[in-house]
Amino acid sequence: LARLQQHLSLSSDPSFTAVCLLKKVVQSRLSEVPDMSRALEIIAHFQLNPAASRKLREIVEKRAEDLNETLEQVQGVLSVAHEPSTVLLKVAEILLAGRNLAPEEFEAIKLESKLAAKREKLLQKQEEKARKKQKKEQKEGSSSSGSGSSSSTSSSSSSKKKSKKKGKQKKKEKNTSAKKVKKDKKDKKSKKKKNKKD
């Protein structure tokens, strides 16, 4: 019952799977419900997605007679795969057909995985480069805007100083003119006094 439960937990149609498995056992096409323990370990180790996990369950059911050998090959293929889930779905039809992967097929998967890993690494480098460039541009943009604001601040302060200076100058001129007027008045008074004396 525990084994049946393992199969049903990975089936897209549990009712149909249960009927199929029990029918095979009753008809002696299977001596017992195949053990999923090692397959579950493979699923956990390679973090297979739901589609790949369901396909592995099908392989276990189909290859129950040479299960250990089949799972050994599955593990070997996945250990060299760059994307284990994708690779398992790719080789599943071969295994479900009852044959094992030929050495050249295994080598092709190995080479393809290496190339995929290189492509991903290159893509990551390019993305990192683009991120750094963006950061640099943002930094430069913010510093230039900062200098712009500081220059505007300095210009406004200098204009303030100029206006202050002008104000002081005007005040000075006013005082000077007032003093001049006073002096003129004094001179006129003194002249008048002189004339009177004369």
Tab-separated table of C-alpha atoms in Angstrom:
chain	number	residue	atom	x	y	z
A	1	LEU	CA	0.000	0.000	0.000
A	2	ALA	CA	2.903	2.402	0.826
A	3	ARG	CA	4.471	1.712	-2.582
A	4	LEU	CA	1.161	2.348	-4.331
A	5	GLN	CA	0.877	5.641	-2.454
A	6	GLN	CA	4.342	6.654	-3.722
A	7	HIS	CA	3.217	6.109	-7.308
A	8	LEU	CA	-0.073	7.951	-6.833
A	9	SER	CA	1.654	11.014	-5.334
A	10	LEU	CA	3.582	11.434	-8.611
A	11	SER	CA	0.737	10.656	-11.002
A	12	SER	CA	-1.280	13.182	-13.009
A	13	ASP	CA	-4.242	10.758	-12.866
A	14	PRO	CA	-4.037	8.783	-9.564
A	15	SER	CA	-7.203	6.734	-10.152
A	16	PHE	CA	-6.041	5.502	-13.565
A	17	THR	CA	-2.517	4.767	-12.241
A	18	ALA	CA	-3.900	2.746	-9.306
A	19	VAL	CA	-6.104	0.644	-11.607
A	20	CYS	CA	-3.217	0.021	-14.053
A	21	LEU	CA	-0.747	-1.029	-11.352
A	22	LEU	CA	-3.166	-3.320	-9.513
A	23	LYS	CA	-4.299	-4.865	-12.795
A	24	LYS	CA	-0.664	-5.663	-13.722
A	25	VAL	CA	-0.100	-7.258	-10.311
A	26	VAL	CA	-3.330	-9.321	-10.567
A	27	GLN	CA	-2.451	-10.425	-14.117
A	28	SER	CA	1.073	-11.335	-12.931
A	29	ARG	CA	2.680	-8.893	-15.348
A	30	LEU	CA	4.233	-7.394	-12.208
A	31	SER	CA	5.198	-9.500	-9.183
A	32	GLU	CA	4.488	-6.459	-6.964
A	33	VAL	CA	4.036	-2.709	-7.153
A	34	PRO	CA	7.512	-1.352	-8.090
A	35	ASP	CA	9.493	0.355	-5.321
A	36	MET	CA	9.822	4.129	-5.844
A	37	SER	CA	12.289	4.758	-2.962
A	38	ARG	CA	15.415	5.215	-5.106
A	39	ALA	CA	13.503	7.164	-7.743
A	40	LEU	CA	12.305	9.571	-5.043
A	41	GLU	CA	15.917	10.055	-3.899
A	42	ILE	CA	16.910	10.895	-7.501
A	43	ILE	CA	14.014	13.373	-7.771
A	44	ALA	CA	15.108	15.115	-4.553
A	45	HIS	CA	18.840	15.077	-5.394
A	46	PHE	CA	18.477	16.530	-8.904
A	47	GLN	CA	15.482	18.725	-7.975
A	48	LEU	CA	13.399	17.400	-10.853
A	49	ASN	CA	10.342	19.388	-11.845
A	50	PRO	CA	6.839	17.814	-11.677
A	51	ALA	CA	6.813	16.790	-15.368
A	52	ALA	CA	10.191	15.014	-15.086
A	53	SER	CA	9.161	13.399	-11.772
A	54	ARG	CA	6.003	11.959	-13.366
A	55	LYS	CA	8.053	10.661	-16.296
A	56	LEU	CA	10.483	8.939	-13.917
A	57	ARG	CA	7.546	7.224	-12.213
A	58	GLU	CA	6.441	5.900	-15.620
A	59	ILE	CA	9.985	4.594	-16.228
A	60	VAL	CA	9.945	2.802	-12.839
A	61	GLU	CA	6.616	1.159	-13.720
A	62	LYS	CA	7.721	0.179	-17.236
A	63	ARG	CA	11.220	-1.021	-16.291
A	64	ALA	CA	10.298	-2.830	-13.059
A	65	GLU	CA	12.163	-5.998	-14.138
A	66	ASP	CA	15.561	-4.265	-14.573
A	67	LEU	CA	14.810	-1.285	-12.312
A	68	ASN	CA	18.197	-1.024	-10.560
A	69	GLU	CA	20.130	-1.017	-13.840
A	70	THR	CA	17.731	1.522	-15.387
A	71	LEU	CA	17.885	3.893	-12.403
A	72	GLU	CA	21.679	3.560	-12.409
A	73	GLN	CA	21.707	4.831	-15.982
A	74	VAL	CA	19.211	7.593	-15.186
A	75	GLN	CA	21.440	8.777	-12.321
A	76	GLY	CA	24.529	8.679	-14.558
A	77	VAL	CA	22.862	10.764	-17.258
A	78	LEU	CA	21.463	13.316	-14.802
A	79	SER	CA	24.829	13.727	-13.052
A	80	VAL	CA	26.374	15.117	-16.280
A	81	ALA	CA	23.271	17.057	-17.337
A	82	HIS	CA	23.205	20.841	-17.119
A	83	GLU	CA	19.412	20.806	-16.808
A	84	PRO	CA	18.456	17.393	-15.336
A	85	SER	CA	14.680	17.757	-15.795
A	86	THR	CA	15.009	18.641	-19.490
A	87	VAL	CA	17.478	15.815	-20.138
A	88	LEU	CA	15.307	13.213	-18.380
A	89	LEU	CA	12.296	14.180	-20.506
A	90	LYS	CA	14.528	13.887	-23.565
A	91	VAL	CA	15.823	10.360	-22.811
A	92	ALA	CA	12.577	9.056	-21.266
A	93	GLU	CA	11.210	7.690	-24.570
A	94	ILE	CA	14.345	5.576	-25.058
A	95	LEU	CA	14.051	4.101	-21.555
A	96	LEU	CA	10.279	3.590	-21.841
A	97	ALA	CA	10.868	1.727	-25.105
A	98	GLY	CA	12.825	-0.836	-23.073
A	99	ARG	CA	16.353	-0.019	-24.233
A	100	ASN	CA	19.304	1.705	-22.597
A	101	LEU	CA	21.247	4.691	-23.835
A	102	ALA	CA	24.103	3.889	-26.204
A	103	PRO	CA	27.579	5.237	-25.255
A	104	GLU	CA	27.488	7.767	-28.133
A	105	GLU	CA	24.089	9.024	-26.950
A	106	PHE	CA	25.479	9.461	-23.444
A	107	GLU	CA	28.516	11.364	-24.818
A	108	ALA	CA	26.243	13.607	-26.918
A	109	ILE	CA	24.254	14.536	-23.802
A	110	LYS	CA	27.498	15.217	-21.933
A	111	LEU	CA	28.796	17.537	-24.693
A	112	GLU	CA	25.461	19.330	-25.043
A	113	SER	CA	25.370	19.933	-21.278
A	114	LYS	CA	28.899	21.405	-21.316
A	115	LEU	CA	27.969	23.796	-24.129
A	116	ALA	CA	24.770	24.816	-22.317
A	117	ALA	CA	26.768	25.525	-19.145
A	118	LYS	CA	29.232	27.685	-21.116
A	119	ARG	CA	26.407	29.611	-22.753
A	120	GLU	CA	24.800	30.272	-19.376
A	121	LYS	CA	28.120	31.438	-17.902
A	122	LEU	CA	28.657	33.814	-20.826
A	123	LEU	CA	25.137	35.171	-20.473
A	124	GLN	CA	25.676	35.757	-16.732
A	125	LYS	CA	28.919	37.652	-17.466
A	126	GLN	CA	27.154	39.850	-20.023
A	127	GLU	CA	24.321	40.583	-17.591
A	128	GLU	CA	26.833	41.442	-14.848
A	129	LYS	CA	28.687	43.756	-17.241
A	130	ALA	CA	25.432	45.478	-18.217
A	131	ARG	CA	24.492	45.934	-14.542
A	132	LYS	CA	27.886	47.489	-13.742
A	133	LYS	CA	27.600	49.823	-16.730
A	134	GLN	CA	24.124	50.908	-15.642
A	135	LYS	CA	25.340	51.573	-12.084
A	136	LYS	CA	28.253	53.624	-13.414
A	137	GLU	CA	25.968	55.705	-15.628
A	138	GLN	CA	23.570	56.312	-12.738
A	139	LYS	CA	26.472	57.367	-10.506
A	140	GLU	CA	27.827	59.762	-13.127
A	141	GLY	CA	24.344	61.186	-13.715
A	142	SER	CA	23.778	61.858	-10.035
A	143	SER	CA	27.223	63.468	-9.585
A	144	SER	CA	26.717	65.784	-12.586
A	145	SER	CA	23.295	66.850	-11.308
A	146	GLY	CA	24.886	67.433	-7.907
A	147	SER	CA	27.572	69.687	-9.386
A	148	GLY	CA	24.893	71.524	-11.373
A	149	SER	CA	22.910	72.256	-8.243
A	150	SER	CA	26.040	73.351	-6.380
A	151	SER	CA	26.977	75.738	-9.203
A	152	SER	CA	23.455	77.182	-9.200
A	153	THR	CA	23.721	77.573	-5.423
A	154	SER	CA	27.054	79.341	-5.740
A	155	SER	CA	25.726	81.609	-8.496
A	156	SER	CA	22.686	82.517	-6.398
A	157	SER	CA	24.920	83.231	-3.388
A	158	SER	CA	27.235	85.369	-5.529
A	159	SER	CA	24.242	87.312	-6.894
A	160	LYS	CA	23.081	87.830	-3.300
A	161	LYS	CA	26.519	89.163	-2.400
A	162	LYS	CA	26.454	91.517	-5.391
A	163	SER	CA	23.034	92.878	-4.485
A	164	LYS	CA	24.227	93.357	-0.884
A	165	LYS	CA	27.289	95.203	-2.134
A	166	LYS	CA	25.123	97.421	-4.351
A	167	GLY	CA	22.884	98.194	-1.382
A	168	LYS	CA	25.863	99.208	0.720
A	169	GLN	CA	27.214	101.358	-2.127
A	170	LYS	CA	23.882	103.150	-2.530
A	171	LYS	CA	23.735	103.791	1.219
A	172	LYS	CA	27.251	105.181	1.126
A	173	GLU	CA	26.372	107.450	-1.816
A	174	LYS	CA	23.257	108.653	0.036
A	175	ASN	CA	25.273	109.464	3.135
A	176	THR	CA	27.876	111.277	1.045
A	177	SER	CA	25.249	113.377	-0.761
A	178	ALA	CA	23.547	114.192	2.573
A	179	LYS	CA	26.874	115.302	4.022
A	180	LYS	CA	27.499	117.454	0.940
A	181	VAL	CA	24.109	119.129	1.288
A	182	LYS	CA	24.815	119.872	4.966
A	183	LYS	CA	28.209	121.296	4.088
A	184	ASP	CA	26.702	123.495	1.370
A	185	LYS	CA	24.135	124.804	3.845
A	186	LYS	CA	26.874	125.592	6.388
A	187	ASP	CA	28.923	127.415	3.743
A	188	LYS	CA	25.906	129.491	2.712
A	189	LYS	CA	25.189	130.433	6.348
A	190	SER	CA	28.770	131.434	6.972
A	191	LYS	CA	28.762	133.570	3.776
A	192	LYS	CA	25.598	135.337	4.845
A	193	LYS	CA	27.117	136.120	8.262
A	194	LYS	CA	30.224	137.504	6.581
A	195	ASN	CA	28.159	139.718	4.280
A	196	LYS	CA	26.193	141.089	7.248
A	197	LYS	CA	29.402	141.985	9.054
A	198	ASP	CA	30.686	143.740	5.995
